[in-house]
CSV table of C-alpha atoms and ligand atoms in Angstrom, one decimal:
chain,number,residue,atom,x,y,z
G,964,MET,CA,0.0,0.0,0.0
G,965,LYS,CA,1.1,3.5,-0.8
G,966,SER,CA,1.6,5.7,2.3
G,967,PRO,CA,-1.6,7.6,3.1
G,968,TYR,CA,-2.1,11.2,2.1
G,969,LEU,CA,-2.6,13.4,5.2
G,970,ILE,CA,-5.8,15.4,5.5
G,971,THR,CA,-4.3,18.7,6.6
G,972,LYS,CA,-5.8,22.0,7.6
G,973,GLU,CA,-4.4,23.6,4.4
G,974,GLU,CA,-6.4,21.1,2.3
G,975,ILE,CA,-9.5,21.6,4.3
G,976,VAL,CA,-9.4,25.3,4.0
G,977,ARG,CA,-9.3,24.8,0.2
G,978,ILE,CA,-12.3,22.5,0.4
G,979,TYR,CA,-14.3,24.8,2.7
G,980,LYS,CA,-16.9,27.0,1.0
G,981,PRO,CA,-17.9,29.8,3.4
G,982,VAL,CA,-21.6,30.6,3.5
G,983,ASN,CA,-22.8,33.0,0.8
G,984,PRO,CA,-24.3,36.1,2.4
G,985,HIS,CA,-27.3,35.9,0.0
G,986,THR,CA,-28.1,32.3,0.8
G,987,HIS,CA,-31.3,31.1,2.4
G,988,LYS,CA,-32.3,28.0,4.3
G,989,GLY,CA,-33.7,26.3,1.1
G,990,ILE,CA,-30.3,26.8,-0.7
G,991,GLN,CA,-28.3,25.5,2.3
G,992,GLY,CA,-29.8,22.1,1.8
G,993,HIS,CA,-32.3,19.8,3.4
G,994,ALA,CA,-30.8,16.8,5.2
G,995,VAL,CA,-32.7,13.8,6.5
G,996,ILE,CA,-31.5,11.7,9.5
G,997,ILE,CA,-33.0,8.3,9.9
G,998,ALA,CA,-32.0,7.0,13.4
G,999,GLY,CA,-33.0,5.8,16.8
G,1000,SER,CA,-35.0,3.0,18.5
G,1001,TYR,CA,-36.4,2.6,22.0
G,1002,GLY,CA,-33.5,3.4,24.4
G,1003,LYS,CA,-31.3,4.9,21.6
G,1004,ILE,CA,-33.2,8.0,20.6
G,1005,GLY,CA,-30.1,9.9,21.9
G,1006,ALA,CA,-28.3,8.7,18.7
G,1007,ALA,CA,-31.0,10.4,16.7
G,1008,VAL,CA,-30.7,13.6,18.7
G,1009,LEU,CA,-26.9,13.7,18.4
G,1010,ALA,CA,-26.9,13.0,14.7
G,1011,SER,CA,-29.7,15.6,14.0
G,1012,LYS,CA,-28.2,18.3,16.1
G,1013,SER,CA,-24.7,17.9,14.7
G,1014,CYS,CA,-26.2,17.9,11.2
G,1015,LEU,CA,-28.1,21.2,11.7
G,1016,LYS,CA,-25.0,22.8,13.4
G,1017,SER,CA,-22.8,22.0,10.4
G,1018,GLY,CA,-24.5,24.4,8.1
G,1019,CYS,CA,-27.4,22.8,6.3
G,1020,GLY,CA,-30.6,24.8,6.2
G,1021,LEU,CA,-33.2,22.2,7.2
G,1022,VAL,CA,-33.1,18.9,9.0
G,1023,THR,CA,-35.9,16.4,9.1
G,1024,THR,CA,-35.4,13.4,11.3
G,1025,PHE,CA,-37.2,10.1,10.9
G,1026,ILE,CA,-37.7,8.1,14.1
G,1027,PRO,CA,-40.0,5.6,15.7
G,1028,LYS,CA,-42.9,7.1,17.6
G,1029,CYS,CA,-41.3,6.7,21.0
G,1030,GLY,CA,-38.8,9.4,20.1
G,1031,TYR,CA,-41.2,12.1,19.0
G,1032,GLN,CA,-41.3,14.3,22.2
G,1033,ILE,CA,-37.7,13.7,23.0
G,1034,LEU,CA,-36.6,14.9,19.7
G,1035,GLN,CA,-38.9,17.9,19.4
G,1036,ILE,CA,-38.0,19.1,22.9
G,1037,SER,CA,-34.3,18.5,22.6
G,1038,ILE,CA,-34.0,20.2,19.2
G,1039,PRO,CA,-37.0,22.4,18.3
G,1040,GLU,CA,-35.2,23.5,15.1
G,1041,VAL,CA,-35.4,20.0,13.7
G,1042,MET,CA,-38.6,18.7,12.0
G,1043,THR,CA,-39.7,15.2,12.9
G,1044,VAL,CA,-41.5,12.5,11.0
G,1045,THR,CA,-42.4,9.3,12.8
G,1046,ASP,CA,-42.8,5.7,11.8
G,1047,GLU,CA,-46.1,4.0,12.5
G,1048,SER,CA,-44.3,1.6,15.0
G,1049,ILE,CA,-43.6,2.8,18.5
G,1050,ASN,CA,-40.2,1.3,19.3
G,1051,PHE,CA,-38.3,0.8,16.1
G,1052,ILE,CA,-38.4,1.8,12.4
G,1053,THR,CA,-40.5,-0.4,10.1
G,1054,ASN,CA,-41.5,1.8,7.1
G,1055,ILE,CA,-39.5,4.8,6.0
G,1056,HIS,CA,-41.7,7.4,4.3
G,1057,LEU,CA,-40.4,10.9,3.7
G,1058,PRO,CA,-42.7,13.8,2.9
G,1059,LEU,CA,-39.9,15.6,1.0
G,1060,ILE,CA,-37.0,15.1,-1.5
G,1061,PRO,CA,-33.8,15.4,0.6
G,1062,GLN,CA,-30.5,16.6,-0.6
G,1063,ALA,CA,-28.7,14.0,1.6
G,1064,VAL,CA,-29.6,11.2,4.0
G,1065,GLY,CA,-27.8,9.8,7.0
G,1066,ILE,CA,-29.1,6.5,8.2
G,1067,GLY,CA,-28.2,4.0,10.9
G,1068,PRO,CA,-27.3,5.4,14.3
G,1069,GLY,CA,-29.3,3.5,17.0
G,1070,ILE,CA,-31.8,1.9,14.6
G,1071,GLY,CA,-31.1,-1.7,15.8
G,1072,LYS,CA,-31.5,-4.8,13.8
G,1073,GLU,CA,-35.2,-5.8,14.2
G,1074,LEU,CA,-36.5,-7.7,11.1
G,1075,GLY,CA,-38.9,-4.9,10.4
G,1076,THR,CA,-36.1,-2.4,10.4
G,1077,GLN,CA,-34.1,-4.6,8.0
G,1078,LYS,CA,-37.0,-4.6,5.6
G,1079,ALA,CA,-37.5,-0.9,5.9
G,1080,LEU,CA,-33.8,-0.3,5.2
G,1081,PHE,CA,-34.0,-2.5,2.1
G,1082,GLU,CA,-37.1,-0.7,0.8
G,1083,PHE,CA,-35.4,2.7,1.5
G,1084,LEU,CA,-32.2,1.7,-0.3
G,1085,ARG,CA,-34.3,0.6,-3.3
G,1086,VAL,CA,-36.0,4.0,-3.7
G,1087,ASN,CA,-33.4,6.5,-2.4
G,1088,LYS,CA,-31.5,8.6,-4.9
G,1089,ALA,CA,-30.0,11.2,-2.5
G,1090,PRO,CA,-26.4,11.2,-1.5
G,1091,LEU,CA,-26.1,8.9,1.5
G,1092,VAL,CA,-24.2,8.2,4.7
G,1093,LEU,CA,-24.5,4.7,6.1
G,1094,ASP,CA,-23.5,4.2,9.8
G,1095,ALA,CA,-23.9,1.8,12.7
G,1096,ASP,CA,-26.8,-0.6,12.5
G,1097,ALA,CA,-27.4,0.3,8.8
G,1098,LEU,CA,-23.9,-1.2,8.3
G,1099,ASN,CA,-24.5,-4.1,10.6
G,1100,ILE,CA,-27.7,-5.0,8.6
G,1101,ILE,CA,-25.9,-4.6,5.3
G,1102,SER,CA,-23.0,-6.8,6.5
G,1103,GLU,CA,-25.5,-9.7,6.3
G,1104,ASN,CA,-26.8,-8.5,2.9
G,1105,LEU,CA,-23.9,-7.2,1.0
G,1106,SER,CA,-25.7,-7.2,-2.4
G,1107,TRP,CA,-27.8,-4.3,-1.0
G,1108,LEU,CA,-24.8,-2.1,-1.6
G,1109,GLU,CA,-25.5,-2.4,-5.3
G,1110,LEU,CA,-28.6,-0.2,-4.6
G,1111,VAL,CA,-26.8,2.7,-3.1
G,1112,PRO,CA,-25.6,5.8,-5.0
G,1113,GLU,CA,-22.1,5.8,-6.2
G,1114,ASP,CA,-19.7,7.4,-3.6
G,1115,THR,CA,-22.0,6.6,-0.7
G,1116,ILE,CA,-20.0,7.2,2.5
G,1117,LEU,CA,-19.8,4.3,5.0
G,1118,THR,CA,-18.5,5.1,8.5
G,1119,PRO,CA,-17.6,1.8,10.3
G,1120,HIS,CA,-15.6,1.6,13.5
G,1121,SER,CA,-13.3,-1.4,13.5
G,1122,LYS,CA,-16.0,-3.9,14.7
G,1123,GLU,CA,-18.4,-2.7,12.1
G,1124,LEU,CA,-15.7,-2.9,9.5
G,1125,GLU,CA,-14.9,-6.5,10.4
G,1126,ARG,CA,-18.6,-7.3,10.0
G,1127,LEU,CA,-18.4,-5.8,6.5
G,1128,ILE,CA,-15.2,-7.1,5.2
G,1129,GLY,CA,-14.4,-10.1,7.4
G,1130,LYS,CA,-11.4,-10.6,9.7
G,1131,TRP,CA,-7.9,-9.5,8.8
G,1132,ASN,CA,-4.6,-10.9,9.9
G,1133,SER,CA,-2.5,-7.7,9.7
G,1134,GLU,CA,-3.0,-4.0,9.3
G,1135,SER,CA,-1.9,-4.2,5.7
G,1136,GLU,CA,-4.5,-6.9,5.0
G,1137,LYS,CA,-7.2,-4.7,6.6
G,1138,PHE,CA,-6.3,-1.8,4.2
G,1139,GLN,CA,-6.2,-4.2,1.2
G,1140,LYS,CA,-9.6,-5.6,2.0
G,1141,THR,CA,-11.1,-2.2,2.6
G,1142,ILE,CA,-9.7,-0.8,-0.7
G,1143,ALA,CA,-11.0,-3.9,-2.6
G,1144,PHE,CA,-14.4,-3.3,-0.9
G,1145,SER,CA,-14.4,0.4,-1.8
G,1146,GLU,CA,-13.6,-0.5,-5.4
G,1147,LYS,CA,-16.1,-3.3,-5.7
G,1148,TYR,CA,-19.1,-1.3,-4.4
G,1149,LYS,CA,-17.9,2.1,-5.5
G,1150,VAL,CA,-18.3,3.6,-2.0
G,1151,ILE,CA,-16.1,5.7,0.3
G,1152,VAL,CA,-15.2,4.0,3.6
G,1153,VAL,CA,-14.3,6.1,6.6
G,1154,MET,CA,-12.4,3.7,8.8
G,1155,LYS,CA,-13.0,5.2,12.2
G,1156,GLY,CA,-10.6,4.6,15.2
G,1157,ALA,CA,-7.9,6.3,17.2
G,1158,ARG,CA,-6.6,7.1,13.7
G,1159,THR,CA,-9.2,7.6,11.1
G,1160,PHE,CA,-8.5,6.7,7.5
G,1161,THR,CA,-10.8,7.6,4.5
G,1162,ILE,CA,-10.5,5.0,1.8
G,1163,ASN,CA,-11.7,6.1,-1.7
G,1164,ARG,CA,-11.0,3.3,-4.1
G,1165,ASN,CA,-7.2,2.9,-3.9
G,1166,SER,CA,-6.5,6.3,-2.3
G,1167,VAL,CA,-6.0,6.4,1.4
G,1168,TYR,CA,-6.3,9.6,3.4
G,1169,GLU,CA,-5.3,9.9,7.1
G,1170,ASN,CA,-7.0,12.5,9.2
G,1171,THR,CA,-4.7,14.7,11.3
G,1172,SER,CA,-7.2,16.2,13.8
G,1173,GLY,CA,-8.8,14.6,16.9
G,1174,ASN,CA,-7.7,13.0,20.1
G,1175,ALA,CA,-8.7,10.4,22.6
G,1176,ALA,CA,-11.5,12.6,24.1
G,1177,LEU,CA,-13.5,11.4,21.1
G,1178,ALA,CA,-13.6,7.9,22.6
G,1179,THR,CA,-17.1,8.5,24.1
G,1180,ALA,CA,-20.6,7.4,23.4
G,1181,GLY,CA,-22.3,9.0,20.5
G,1182,SER,CA,-19.2,10.4,19.0
G,1183,GLY,CA,-19.7,8.5,15.8
G,1184,ASP,CA,-23.4,9.5,15.7
G,1185,THR,CA,-22.4,13.1,15.6
G,1186,LEU,CA,-19.9,12.4,12.7
G,1187,THR,CA,-22.9,10.9,10.7
G,1188,GLY,CA,-24.8,14.2,11.2
G,1189,ILE,CA,-21.8,16.3,10.2
G,1190,LEU,CA,-21.2,14.3,7.0
G,1191,THR,CA,-24.8,14.3,6.0
G,1192,SER,CA,-25.0,18.0,6.5
G,1193,LEU,CA,-22.0,18.6,4.2
G,1194,LEU,CA,-23.5,16.4,1.5
G,1195,ALA,CA,-26.8,18.2,1.8
G,1196,GLN,CA,-24.9,21.5,1.2
G,1197,GLY,CA,-23.6,20.2,-2.0
G,1198,TYR,CA,-20.1,19.1,-1.0
G,1199,GLU,CA,-19.1,16.1,-3.2
G,1200,PRO,CA,-18.7,12.9,-1.2
G,1201,LYS,CA,-15.0,12.8,-1.9
G,1202,TYR,CA,-14.6,16.2,-0.2
G,1203,ALA,CA,-17.3,15.8,2.4
G,1204,SER,CA,-15.7,12.6,3.7
G,1205,LYS,CA,-12.4,14.3,4.4
G,1206,PHE,CA,-13.9,17.6,5.6
G,1207,GLY,CA,-16.3,15.9,8.0
G,1208,VAL,CA,-13.7,13.8,9.8
G,1209,TYR,CA,-11.4,16.7,10.0
G,1210,LEU,CA,-14.1,19.0,11.5
G,1211,HIS,CA,-15.2,16.3,13.9
G,1212,GLY,CA,-11.6,15.8,15.2
G,1213,LEU,CA,-11.0,19.6,15.3
G,1214,THR,CA,-13.9,20.1,17.8
G,1215,ALA,CA,-12.1,17.8,20.2
G,1216,ASP,CA,-8.8,19.5,19.7
G,1217,ILE,CA,-10.5,22.9,20.5
G,1218,ALA,CA,-12.5,21.6,23.5
G,1219,LEU,CA,-9.7,19.6,25.1
G,1220,ARG,CA,-8.2,22.6,27.0
G,1221,LYS,CA,-11.5,23.2,28.8
G,1222,THR,CA,-12.9,19.7,29.1
G,1223,GLY,CA,-9.8,17.5,29.5
G,1224,TYR,CA,-10.1,14.0,28.1
G,1225,GLU,CA,-12.4,12.6,30.7
G,1226,SER,CA,-15.3,15.1,30.8
G,1227,PHE,CA,-15.6,15.5,27.0
G,1228,ILE,CA,-18.9,14.1,25.7
G,1229,ALA,CA,-20.4,13.9,22.3
G,1230,SER,CA,-22.5,17.0,23.0
G,1231,ASP,CA,-19.1,18.9,23.2
G,1232,ILE,CA,-18.4,18.0,19.6
G,1233,ILE,CA,-21.6,19.8,18.7
G,1234,LYS,CA,-20.9,22.7,21.0
G,1235,ASN,CA,-17.5,23.3,19.4
G,1236,LEU,CA,-18.5,23.0,15.8
G,1237,GLY,CA,-18.9,26.8,15.5
G,1238,LYS,CA,-15.3,27.4,16.7
G,1239,ALA,CA,-14.1,24.6,14.3
G,1240,PHE,CA,-15.7,26.4,11.3
G,1241,LEU,CA,-14.4,29.8,12.4
G,1242,SER,CA,-10.8,28.4,12.6
G,1243,LEU,CA,-11.0,27.6,8.9
G,1244,GLU,CA,-11.7,31.2,7.8
G,1245,LYS,CA,-8.8,32.9,6.1
Y,2535,NPW,N1,-27.0,7.5,23.2
Y,2535,NPW,C1,-27.2,6.6,22.2
Y,2535,NPW,O1,-28.4,6.5,21.8
Y,2535,NPW,C2,-26.1,5.8,21.6
Y,2535,NPW,C3,-26.4,4.9,20.6
Y,2535,NPW,N2,-25.4,4.2,20.0
Y,2535,NPW,C4,-25.8,3.2,19.0
Y,2535,NPW,O2,-25.8,2.0,19.6
Y,2535,NPW,C5,-25.6,1.0,18.6
Y,2535,NPW,C6,-24.5,0.0,19.0
Y,2535,NPW,O3,-23.3,0.7,18.7
Y,2535,NPW,P1,-21.9,0.2,19.2
Y,2535,NPW,O4,-20.9,0.8,18.3
Y,2535,NPW,O5,-21.7,0.6,20.7
Y,2535,NPW,O6,-21.9,-1.4,19.2
Y,2535,NPW,P2,-21.2,-2.4,18.3
Y,2535,NPW,O7,-21.4,-2.3,16.9
Y,2535,NPW,O8,-21.4,-3.8,18.9
Y,2535,NPW,O9,-19.6,-2.1,18.6
Y,2535,NPW,C7,-19.1,-2.0,19.9
Y,2535,NPW,C8,-17.9,-2.9,20.0
Y,2535,NPW,O10,-17.0,-2.7,18.9
Y,2535,NPW,C9,-15.7,-2.9,19.3
Y,2535,NPW,N3,-14.8,-1.9,18.8
Y,2535,NPW,C10,-13.6,-2.2,18.4
Y,2535,NPW,N4,-13.0,-1.1,18.0
Y,2535,NPW,C11,-13.8,-0.1,18.2
Y,2535,NPW,C12,-13.8,1.3,18.0
Y,2535,NPW,N5,-12.7,1.9,17.5
Y,2535,NPW,N6,-14.9,2.0,18.3
Y,2535,NPW,C13,-15.9,1.4,18.9
Y,2535,NPW,N7,-16.0,0.1,19.1
Y,2535,NPW,C14,-15.0,-0.6,18.7
Y,2535,NPW,C15,-15.7,-3.1,20.8
Y,2535,NPW,O11,-15.6,-4.5,21.0
Y,2535,NPW,P3,-14.3,-5.1,21.6
Y,2535,NPW,O12,-13.1,-4.3,21.1
Y,2535,NPW,O13,-14.5,-4.9,23.1
Y,2535,NPW,O14,-14.4,-6.5,21.1
Y,2535,NPW,C16,-17.1,-2.7,21.2
Y,2535,NPW,O15,-17.6,-3.4,22.3
Y,2535,NPW,C17,-25.4,1.7,17.3
Y,2535,NPW,O16,-26.6,1.8,16.6
Y,2535,NPW,C18,-25.0,3.1,17.8
Y,2535,NPW,O17,-25.3,4.1,16.8
Y,2535,NPW,C19,-24.0,4.4,20.4
Y,2535,NPW,O18,-23.6,5.3,19.4
Y,2535,NPW,C20,-23.9,4.9,21.8
Y,2535,NPW,C21,-24.8,6.1,22.1
Y,2536,ADP,N1,-8.7,7.3,20.8
Y,2536,ADP,C1,-9.3,8.0,19.9
Y,2536,ADP,N2,-8.7,9.0,19.2
Y,2536,ADP,C2,-9.3,9.7,18.3
Y,2536,ADP,N3,-10.6,9.5,17.9
Y,2536,ADP,C3,-11.2,8.5,18.4
Y,2536,ADP,C4,-10.7,7.7,19.5
Y,2536,ADP,N4,-11.6,6.8,19.8
Y,2536,ADP,C5,-12.7,7.0,19.1
Y,2536,ADP,N5,-12.5,8.1,18.2
Y,2536,ADP,C6,-13.5,8.6,17.2
Y,2536,ADP,O1,-14.7,8.6,17.8
Y,2536,ADP,C7,-15.7,8.2,17.0
Y,2536,ADP,C8,-16.4,6.9,17.6
Y,2536,ADP,O2,-17.4,6.4,16.7
Y,2536,ADP,P1,-18.3,5.2,17.1
Y,2536,ADP,O3,-17.5,4.1,17.7
Y,2536,ADP,O4,-19.2,5.0,16.0
Y,2536,ADP,O5,-19.2,5.9,18.3
Y,2536,ADP,P2,-20.7,5.8,18.7
Y,2536,ADP,O6,-21.3,4.7,17.9
Y,2536,ADP,O7,-20.8,5.7,20.1
Y,2536,ADP,O8,-21.3,7.1,18.2
Y,2536,ADP,C9,-15.0,7.9,15.6
Y,2536,ADP,O9,-15.1,9.0,14.8
Y,2536,ADP,C10,-13.6,7.6,16.1
Y,2536,ADP,O10,-12.6,7.9,15.1
Y,2537,MG,MG1,-21.1,4.3,15.9
């Protein structure tokens, strides 16, 4: 394997498109987050809030009924559409055409949710982020990846990656298998971990921001929201995937002085998104 390209601040500053003063919320993009099940509505809250706080104009979140009040009270800026089922997602129906969709955090693996994911993948045309249980379900149905838009972004942590590509015997085999997977299915794989690598076909990019404070519940759910927001704003997946992981890591680098490693939580990622964007302005 070639040595990875580093995702540096200089490159991200070139990718970053500051907000046009004449824009409006319709132009900023409408993102959809499909997330949550009973006991894991927090994943939907975190993904939705990070999505809205990363610059898209509108966010609609699709959740099972049990999450309705939680979501509306936690984030009044986000619109909510509920499934007919109370505890988990069974039938994804969206009253809009989204500019991007992020699906998977906290959805679980109930049979009804698996069917709903399949039906959704069959009809969806919007740029897509697949995370968490969406990946776990797809691991058992890899042919479903033939349904997703080219350059869909997958964000597995190492266990989820193993479910997708199978076990590896060395680091280099892990990269080889992930590159082959990215090529076969024409997707971008963000291999999350203490070091995060973005694999786009045979190109490997290593993120240079972030620290161990990110090792906390919901940290990946917020990354899904950030990536979905960038896609909804029109960033191409090859740029959104690098920009998103860099911004996500940057929030932890900014927050660390105040929170230390121990008290940093996923909500601190969201809280520091503003400072992260500001630090990219020339
Ligand atoms: N508030 C909420 O609503 C929250 C909801 N959430 C939702 O819960 C669902 C389950 O998600 P999950 O990721 O916790 O479970 P799972 O896929 O079994 O993986 C966990 C196992 O993987 C391993 N592991 C190895 N390397 C790793 C790494 N770098 N990063 C992470 N793990 C790594 C490690 O195993 P070990 O190394 O111990 O063998 C570990 O035991 C999912 O839908 C998610 O969105 C969460 O976001 C939390 C907040
Ligand atoms: N030690 C670490 N250093 C830097 N980043 C980390 C570290 N541990 C975890 N992360 C980052 O935190 C996020 C964790 O994602 P994930 O495991 O999906 O969390 P969750 O499912 O709880 O939301 C990933 O972006 C990962 O790269
Ligand atoms: Mg996760």
